[in-house]
mmCIF file of C-alpha atoms in Angstrom:
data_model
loop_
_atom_site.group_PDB
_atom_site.id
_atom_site.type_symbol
_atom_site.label_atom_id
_atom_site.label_comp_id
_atom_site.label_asym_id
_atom_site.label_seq_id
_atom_site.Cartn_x
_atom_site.Cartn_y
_atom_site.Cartn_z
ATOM 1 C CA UNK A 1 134.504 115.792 15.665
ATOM 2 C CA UNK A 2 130.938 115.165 13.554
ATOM 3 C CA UNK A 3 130.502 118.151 10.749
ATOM 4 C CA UNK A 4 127.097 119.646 11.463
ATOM 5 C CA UNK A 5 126.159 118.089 7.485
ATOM 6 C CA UNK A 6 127.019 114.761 9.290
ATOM 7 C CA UNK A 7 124.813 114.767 12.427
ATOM 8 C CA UNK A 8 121.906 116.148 10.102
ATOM 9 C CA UNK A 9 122.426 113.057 7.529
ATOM 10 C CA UNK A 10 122.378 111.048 11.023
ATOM 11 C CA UNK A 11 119.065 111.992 12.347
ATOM 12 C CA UNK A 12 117.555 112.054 8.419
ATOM 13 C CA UNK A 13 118.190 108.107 8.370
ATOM 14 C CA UNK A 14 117.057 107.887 11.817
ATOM 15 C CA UNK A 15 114.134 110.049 10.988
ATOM 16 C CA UNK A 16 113.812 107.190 8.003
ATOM 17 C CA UNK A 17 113.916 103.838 10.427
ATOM 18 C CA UNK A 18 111.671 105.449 12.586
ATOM 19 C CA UNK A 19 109.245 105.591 9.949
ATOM 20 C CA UNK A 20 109.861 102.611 8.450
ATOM 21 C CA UNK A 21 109.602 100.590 12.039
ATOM 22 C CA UNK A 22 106.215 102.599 12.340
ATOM 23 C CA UNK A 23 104.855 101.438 9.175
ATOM 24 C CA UNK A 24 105.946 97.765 9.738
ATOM 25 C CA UNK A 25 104.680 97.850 13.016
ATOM 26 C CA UNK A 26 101.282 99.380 12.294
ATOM 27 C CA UNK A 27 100.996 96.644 9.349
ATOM 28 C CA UNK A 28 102.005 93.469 11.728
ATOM 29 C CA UNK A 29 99.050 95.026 14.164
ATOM 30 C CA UNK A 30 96.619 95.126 11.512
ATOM 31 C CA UNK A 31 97.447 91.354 10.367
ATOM 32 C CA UNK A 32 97.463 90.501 13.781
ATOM 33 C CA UNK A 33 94.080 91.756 14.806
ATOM 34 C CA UNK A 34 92.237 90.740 11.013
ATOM 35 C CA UNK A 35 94.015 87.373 10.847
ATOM 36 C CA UNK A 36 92.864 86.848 14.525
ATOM 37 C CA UNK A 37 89.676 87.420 13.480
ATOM 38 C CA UNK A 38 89.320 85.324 10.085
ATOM 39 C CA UNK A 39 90.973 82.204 12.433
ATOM 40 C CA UNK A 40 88.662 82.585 15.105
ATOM 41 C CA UNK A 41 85.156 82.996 12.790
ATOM 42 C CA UNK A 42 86.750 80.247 10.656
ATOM 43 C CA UNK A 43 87.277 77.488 13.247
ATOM 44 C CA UNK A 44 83.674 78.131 14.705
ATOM 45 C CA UNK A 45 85.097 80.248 18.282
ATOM 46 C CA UNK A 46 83.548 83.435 17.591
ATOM 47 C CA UNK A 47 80.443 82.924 15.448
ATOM 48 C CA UNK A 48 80.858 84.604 12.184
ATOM 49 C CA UNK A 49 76.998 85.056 11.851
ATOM 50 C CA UNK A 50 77.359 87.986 14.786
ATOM 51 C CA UNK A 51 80.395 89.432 14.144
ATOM 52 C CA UNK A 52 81.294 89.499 10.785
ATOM 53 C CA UNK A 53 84.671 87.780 8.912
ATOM 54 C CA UNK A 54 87.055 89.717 7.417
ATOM 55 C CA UNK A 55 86.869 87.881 4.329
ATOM 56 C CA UNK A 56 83.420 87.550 4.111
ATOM 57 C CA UNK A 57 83.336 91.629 4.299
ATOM 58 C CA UNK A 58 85.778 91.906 1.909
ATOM 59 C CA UNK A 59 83.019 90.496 -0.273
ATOM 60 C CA UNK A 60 80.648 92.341 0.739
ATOM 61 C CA UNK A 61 82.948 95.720 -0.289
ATOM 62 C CA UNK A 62 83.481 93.865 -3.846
ATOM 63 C CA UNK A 63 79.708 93.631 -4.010
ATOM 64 C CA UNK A 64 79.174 96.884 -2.976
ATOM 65 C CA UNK A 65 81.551 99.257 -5.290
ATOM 66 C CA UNK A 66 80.901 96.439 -8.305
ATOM 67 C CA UNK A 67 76.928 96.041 -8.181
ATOM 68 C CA UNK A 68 75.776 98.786 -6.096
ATOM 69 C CA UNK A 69 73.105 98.671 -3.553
ATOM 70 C CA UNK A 70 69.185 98.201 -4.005
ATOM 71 C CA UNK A 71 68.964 101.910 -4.063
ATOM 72 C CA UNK A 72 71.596 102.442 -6.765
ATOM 73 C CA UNK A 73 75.580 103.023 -6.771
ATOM 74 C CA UNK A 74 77.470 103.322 -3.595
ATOM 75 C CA UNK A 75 79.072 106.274 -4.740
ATOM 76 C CA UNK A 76 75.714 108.211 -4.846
ATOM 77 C CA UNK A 77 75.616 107.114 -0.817
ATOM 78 C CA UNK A 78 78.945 108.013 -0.215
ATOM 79 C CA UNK A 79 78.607 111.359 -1.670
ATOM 80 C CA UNK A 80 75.550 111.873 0.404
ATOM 81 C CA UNK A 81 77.103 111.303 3.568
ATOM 82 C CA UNK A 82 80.020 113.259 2.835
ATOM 83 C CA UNK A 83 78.240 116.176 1.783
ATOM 84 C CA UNK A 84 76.255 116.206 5.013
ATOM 85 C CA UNK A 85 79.286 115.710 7.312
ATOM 86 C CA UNK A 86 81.062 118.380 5.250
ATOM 87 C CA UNK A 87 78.317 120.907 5.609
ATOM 88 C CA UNK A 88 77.507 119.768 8.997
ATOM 89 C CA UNK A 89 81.259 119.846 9.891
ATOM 90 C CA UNK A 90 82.073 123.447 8.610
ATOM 91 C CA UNK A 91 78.463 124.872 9.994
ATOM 92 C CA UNK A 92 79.433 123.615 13.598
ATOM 93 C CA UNK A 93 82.994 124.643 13.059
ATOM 94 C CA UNK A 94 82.115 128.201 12.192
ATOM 95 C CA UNK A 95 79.749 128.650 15.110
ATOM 96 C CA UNK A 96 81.591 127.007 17.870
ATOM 97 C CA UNK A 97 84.823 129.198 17.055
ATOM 98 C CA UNK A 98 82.410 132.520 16.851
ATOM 99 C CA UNK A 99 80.517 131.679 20.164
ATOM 100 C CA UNK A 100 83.263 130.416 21.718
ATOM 101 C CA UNK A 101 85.680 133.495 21.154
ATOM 102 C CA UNK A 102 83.031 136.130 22.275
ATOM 103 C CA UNK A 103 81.686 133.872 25.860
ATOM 104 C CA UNK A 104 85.540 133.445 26.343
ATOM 105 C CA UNK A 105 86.323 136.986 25.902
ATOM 106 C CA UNK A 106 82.753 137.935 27.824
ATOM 107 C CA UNK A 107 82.780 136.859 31.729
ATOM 108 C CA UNK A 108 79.242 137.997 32.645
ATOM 109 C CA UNK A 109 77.868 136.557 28.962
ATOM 110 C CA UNK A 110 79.167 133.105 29.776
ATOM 111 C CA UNK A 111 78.270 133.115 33.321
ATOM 112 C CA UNK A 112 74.622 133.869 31.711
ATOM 113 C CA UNK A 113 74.450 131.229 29.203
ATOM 114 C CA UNK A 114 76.335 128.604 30.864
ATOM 115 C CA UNK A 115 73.649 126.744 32.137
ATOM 116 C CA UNK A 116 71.623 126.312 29.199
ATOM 117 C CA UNK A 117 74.981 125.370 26.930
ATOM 118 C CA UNK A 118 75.007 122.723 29.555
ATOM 119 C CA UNK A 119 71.483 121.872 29.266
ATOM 120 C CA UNK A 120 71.872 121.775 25.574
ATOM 121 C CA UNK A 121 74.958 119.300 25.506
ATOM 122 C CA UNK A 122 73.789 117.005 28.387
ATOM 123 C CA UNK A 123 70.948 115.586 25.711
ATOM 124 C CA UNK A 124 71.414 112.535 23.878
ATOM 125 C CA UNK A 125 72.304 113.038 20.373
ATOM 126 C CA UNK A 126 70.105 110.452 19.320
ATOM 127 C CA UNK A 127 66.856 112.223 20.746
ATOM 128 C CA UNK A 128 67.995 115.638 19.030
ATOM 129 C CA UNK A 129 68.525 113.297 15.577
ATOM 130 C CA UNK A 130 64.776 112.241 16.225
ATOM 131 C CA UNK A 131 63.341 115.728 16.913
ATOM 132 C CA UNK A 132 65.472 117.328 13.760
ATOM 133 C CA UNK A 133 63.795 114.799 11.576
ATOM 134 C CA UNK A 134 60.460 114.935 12.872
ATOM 135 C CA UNK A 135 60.854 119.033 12.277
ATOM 136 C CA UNK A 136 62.649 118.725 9.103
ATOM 137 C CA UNK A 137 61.727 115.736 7.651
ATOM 138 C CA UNK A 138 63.892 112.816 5.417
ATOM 139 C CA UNK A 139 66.308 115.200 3.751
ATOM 140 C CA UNK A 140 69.458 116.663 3.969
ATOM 141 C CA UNK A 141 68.833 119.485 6.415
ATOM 142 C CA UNK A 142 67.967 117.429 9.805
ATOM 143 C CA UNK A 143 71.483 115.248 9.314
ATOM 144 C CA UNK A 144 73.719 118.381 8.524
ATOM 145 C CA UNK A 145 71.724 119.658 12.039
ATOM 146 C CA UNK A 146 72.926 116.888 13.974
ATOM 147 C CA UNK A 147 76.165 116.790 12.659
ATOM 148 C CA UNK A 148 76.845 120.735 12.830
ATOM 149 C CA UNK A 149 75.191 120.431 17.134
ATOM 150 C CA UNK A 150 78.214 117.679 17.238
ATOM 151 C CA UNK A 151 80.985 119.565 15.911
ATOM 152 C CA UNK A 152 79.800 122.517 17.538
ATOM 153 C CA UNK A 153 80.566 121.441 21.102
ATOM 154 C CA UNK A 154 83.605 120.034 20.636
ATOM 155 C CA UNK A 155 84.952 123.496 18.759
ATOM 156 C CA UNK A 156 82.992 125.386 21.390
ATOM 157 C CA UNK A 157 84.236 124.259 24.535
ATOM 158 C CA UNK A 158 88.360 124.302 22.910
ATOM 159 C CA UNK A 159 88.123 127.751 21.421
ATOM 160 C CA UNK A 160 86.563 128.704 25.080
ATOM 161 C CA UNK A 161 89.193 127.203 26.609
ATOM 162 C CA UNK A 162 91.895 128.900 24.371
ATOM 163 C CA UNK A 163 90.953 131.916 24.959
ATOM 164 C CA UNK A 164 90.812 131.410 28.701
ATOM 165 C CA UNK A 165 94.416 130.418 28.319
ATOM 166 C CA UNK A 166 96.013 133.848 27.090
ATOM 167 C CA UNK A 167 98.127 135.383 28.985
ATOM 168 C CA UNK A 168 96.011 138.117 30.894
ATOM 169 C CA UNK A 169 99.612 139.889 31.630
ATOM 170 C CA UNK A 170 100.151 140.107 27.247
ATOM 171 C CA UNK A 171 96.315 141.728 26.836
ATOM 172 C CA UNK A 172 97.351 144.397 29.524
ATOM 173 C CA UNK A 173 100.694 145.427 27.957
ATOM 174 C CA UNK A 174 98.435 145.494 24.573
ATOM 175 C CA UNK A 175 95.650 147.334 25.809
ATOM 176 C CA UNK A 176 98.522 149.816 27.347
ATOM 177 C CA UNK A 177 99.835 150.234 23.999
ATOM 178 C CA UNK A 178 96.743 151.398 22.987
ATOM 179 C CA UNK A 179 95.246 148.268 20.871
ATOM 180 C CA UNK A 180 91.400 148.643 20.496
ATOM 181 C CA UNK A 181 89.123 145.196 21.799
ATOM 182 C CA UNK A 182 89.176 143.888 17.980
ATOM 183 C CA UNK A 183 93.078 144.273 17.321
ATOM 184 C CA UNK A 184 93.534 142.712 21.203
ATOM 185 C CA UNK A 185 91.268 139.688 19.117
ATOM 186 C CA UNK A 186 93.003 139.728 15.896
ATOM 187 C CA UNK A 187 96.623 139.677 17.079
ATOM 188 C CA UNK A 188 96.236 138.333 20.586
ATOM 189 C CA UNK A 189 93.104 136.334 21.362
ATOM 190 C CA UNK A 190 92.804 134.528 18.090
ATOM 191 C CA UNK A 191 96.162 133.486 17.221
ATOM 192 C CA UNK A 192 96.421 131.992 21.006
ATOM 193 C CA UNK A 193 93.650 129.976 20.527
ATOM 194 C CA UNK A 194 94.100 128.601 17.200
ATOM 195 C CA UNK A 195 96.180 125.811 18.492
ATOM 196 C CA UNK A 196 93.390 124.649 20.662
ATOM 197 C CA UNK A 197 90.844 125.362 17.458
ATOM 198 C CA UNK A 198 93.064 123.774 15.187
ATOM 199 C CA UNK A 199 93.175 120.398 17.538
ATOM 200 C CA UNK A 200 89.625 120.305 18.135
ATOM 201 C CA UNK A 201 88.673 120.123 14.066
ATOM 202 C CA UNK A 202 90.922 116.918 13.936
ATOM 203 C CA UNK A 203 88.109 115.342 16.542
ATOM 204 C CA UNK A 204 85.301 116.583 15.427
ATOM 205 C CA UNK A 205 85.454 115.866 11.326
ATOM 206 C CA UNK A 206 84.760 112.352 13.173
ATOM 207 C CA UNK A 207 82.213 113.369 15.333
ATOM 208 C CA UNK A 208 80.607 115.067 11.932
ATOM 209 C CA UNK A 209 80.271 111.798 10.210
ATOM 210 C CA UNK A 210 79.030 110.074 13.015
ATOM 211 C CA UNK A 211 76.300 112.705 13.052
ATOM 212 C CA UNK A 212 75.510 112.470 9.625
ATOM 213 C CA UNK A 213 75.341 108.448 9.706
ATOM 214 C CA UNK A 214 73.471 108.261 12.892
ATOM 215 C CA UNK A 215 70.690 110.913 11.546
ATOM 216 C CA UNK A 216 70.736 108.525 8.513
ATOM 217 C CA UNK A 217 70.110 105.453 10.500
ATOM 218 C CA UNK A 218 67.792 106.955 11.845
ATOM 219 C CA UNK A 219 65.399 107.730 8.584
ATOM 220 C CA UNK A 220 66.985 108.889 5.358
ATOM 221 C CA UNK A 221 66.197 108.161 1.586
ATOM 222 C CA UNK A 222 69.967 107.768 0.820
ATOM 223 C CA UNK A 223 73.255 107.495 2.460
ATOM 224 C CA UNK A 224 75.859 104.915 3.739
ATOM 225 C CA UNK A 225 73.463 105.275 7.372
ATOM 226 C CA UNK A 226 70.797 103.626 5.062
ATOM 227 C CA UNK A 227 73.107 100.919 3.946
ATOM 228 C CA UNK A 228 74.260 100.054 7.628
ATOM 229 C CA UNK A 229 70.370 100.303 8.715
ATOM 230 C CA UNK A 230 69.222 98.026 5.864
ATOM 231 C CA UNK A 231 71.992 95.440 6.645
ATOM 232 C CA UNK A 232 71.041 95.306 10.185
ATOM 233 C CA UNK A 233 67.362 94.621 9.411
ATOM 234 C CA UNK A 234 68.744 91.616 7.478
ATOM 235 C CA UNK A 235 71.061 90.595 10.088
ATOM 236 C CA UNK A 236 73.896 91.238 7.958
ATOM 237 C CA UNK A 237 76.967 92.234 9.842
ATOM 238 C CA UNK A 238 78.825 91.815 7.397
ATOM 239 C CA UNK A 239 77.577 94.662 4.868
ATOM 240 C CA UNK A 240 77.506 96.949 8.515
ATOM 241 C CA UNK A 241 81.453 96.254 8.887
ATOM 242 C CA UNK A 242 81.799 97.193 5.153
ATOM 243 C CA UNK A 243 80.253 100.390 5.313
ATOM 244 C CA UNK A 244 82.143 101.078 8.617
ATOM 245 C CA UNK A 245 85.245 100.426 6.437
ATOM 246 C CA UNK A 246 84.360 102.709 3.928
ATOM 247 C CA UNK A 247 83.818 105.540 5.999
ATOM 248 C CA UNK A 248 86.735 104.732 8.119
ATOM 249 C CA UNK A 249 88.860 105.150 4.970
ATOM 250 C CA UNK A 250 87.156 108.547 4.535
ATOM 251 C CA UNK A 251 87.648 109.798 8.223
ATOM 252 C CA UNK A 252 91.521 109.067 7.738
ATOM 253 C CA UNK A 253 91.687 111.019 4.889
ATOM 254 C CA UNK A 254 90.356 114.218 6.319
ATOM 255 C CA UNK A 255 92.182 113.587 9.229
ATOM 256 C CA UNK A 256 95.080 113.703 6.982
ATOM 257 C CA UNK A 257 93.984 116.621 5.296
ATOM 258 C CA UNK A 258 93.413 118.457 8.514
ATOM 259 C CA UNK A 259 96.799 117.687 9.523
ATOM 260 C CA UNK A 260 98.828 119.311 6.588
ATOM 261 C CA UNK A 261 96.280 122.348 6.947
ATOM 262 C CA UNK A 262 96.972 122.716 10.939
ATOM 263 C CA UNK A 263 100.907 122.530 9.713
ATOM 264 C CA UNK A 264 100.076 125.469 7.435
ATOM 265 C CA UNK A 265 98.301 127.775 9.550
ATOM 266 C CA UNK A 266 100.497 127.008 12.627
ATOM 267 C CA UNK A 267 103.404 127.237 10.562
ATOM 268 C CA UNK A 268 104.552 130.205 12.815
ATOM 269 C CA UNK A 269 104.362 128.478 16.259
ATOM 270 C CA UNK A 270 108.007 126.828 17.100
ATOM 271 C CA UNK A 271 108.061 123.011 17.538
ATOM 272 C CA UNK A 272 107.211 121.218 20.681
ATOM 273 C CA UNK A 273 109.927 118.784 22.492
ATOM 274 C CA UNK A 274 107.661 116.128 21.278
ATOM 275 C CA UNK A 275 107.709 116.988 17.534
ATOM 276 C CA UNK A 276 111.213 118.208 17.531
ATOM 277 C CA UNK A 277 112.207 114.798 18.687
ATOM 278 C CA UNK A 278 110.294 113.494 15.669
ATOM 279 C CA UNK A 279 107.432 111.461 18.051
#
């Protein structure tokens, strides 16, 4: 019979060719789907001039970290997109968990200002993007606006949802216990709803920089959204793909980020079948 040291060496290597296989896979997909690309825009089937090459975008990235752009370094634009997003991300954050803990936790409040949440969410984020910077003007405030009204809806609408989901049967036993409305919040409400919080922030950190570079496209004085707008006056998909790249790169990062802090702060919740069996 296995020792218990043996069957936990067992599922470490397995836990190890899993990951390898994962890694190999995920690379053979990316060749796949770039060398697919270079081949086709190479040979003349897909016509490089509207779509880009791989190669030809790698150039453009060279160009672009080694000379700059006509409105100085890259890392200047970089910065300036980030620091929008980030703003823009933790502003929407903060008020979608706030608004959506006190409408979940409030019947008659949400039944109120349902309608006009909805109202608010069914407009096209490019028409609020064009009334921010017609209010606000060029600078930073009218992209960390559009990015924070993005984030916020997403946390909104999960922390709502979260708190919807606690078990109305634990409250009562609380409440009989004597909690008061805030400690039924801080050791009930909250902590059931931080898993939904928690996987709402890993979609919306992308929904923050596509705020940020959409608000830029739209007029800004500096910002990767000003490289991707002045490429695409010159018909140069290339440079568009290239800054797509570059924030892509970013996005996984956070993502990354966001994923060691939702280990942390959920480090008291016990594993699901799905992550105990290592998927």
């Amino acid at each position: 019979m296995e020792t218990e040291s043996t069957l936990r060496t067992k599922a470490r290597d397995a836990r190890r060719r899993r990951t390898a296989w994962l890694w190999v896979a995920r690379l053979a997909f990316a060749v796949f789907i770039i060398g697919g690309w270079q081949l086709f825009t190479a040979e003349g089937w897909v016509k490089a001039f509207f779509y880009g090459q791989p190669s030809l975008i790698w150039q453009s990235l060279v160009h672009l970290f080694t000379e700059g752009t006509e409105f100085g370094s890259i890392w200047v634009d970089i910065a300036t997109t980030l620091k929008e997003a980030l703003y823009g991300f933790f502003l929407g954050a903060a008020a979608g968990i706030v608004v959506g803990l006190l409408l979940g936790q409030n019947r008659f409040l949400s039944d109120v200002l349902s309608p006009y949440i909805k109202i608010v969410n069914a407009i096209p984020r490019i028409i609020l993007g064009s009334i921010f910077l017609v209010a606000f003007g060029l600078g930073t405030f009218p992209k960390v606006l559009l990015a924070a009204v993005l984030v916020f809806f997403i946390v909104f609408f999960n922390a709502f949802q979260g708190v919807r989901e606690v078990d109305p049967n634990l409250v009562s036993n609380v409440k009989v216990l004597g909690a008061s409305p805030l400690q039924v919040a801080r050791h009930v409400t909250i902590p059931s709803a931080l898993t939904w919080i928690i996987a709402s922030l890993h979609t919306a950190f992308g929904f923050a920089i596509i705020g940020a570079l959409v608000a830029e496209v739209l007029g800004s004085q500096r910002g990767v959204g000003l490289i991707i707008s002045q490429a695409q006056g010159r018909l140069d998909p290339n440079t568009v793909f290239a800054a797509m790249a570059i924030m892509a790169v970013i996005t996984l990062v956070a993502e990354y980020l966001l994923t060691l802090l939702e280990k942390r702060v959920l480090s008291w919740r016990p594993p699901s079948q799905a992550e105990s069996a290592g998927l």
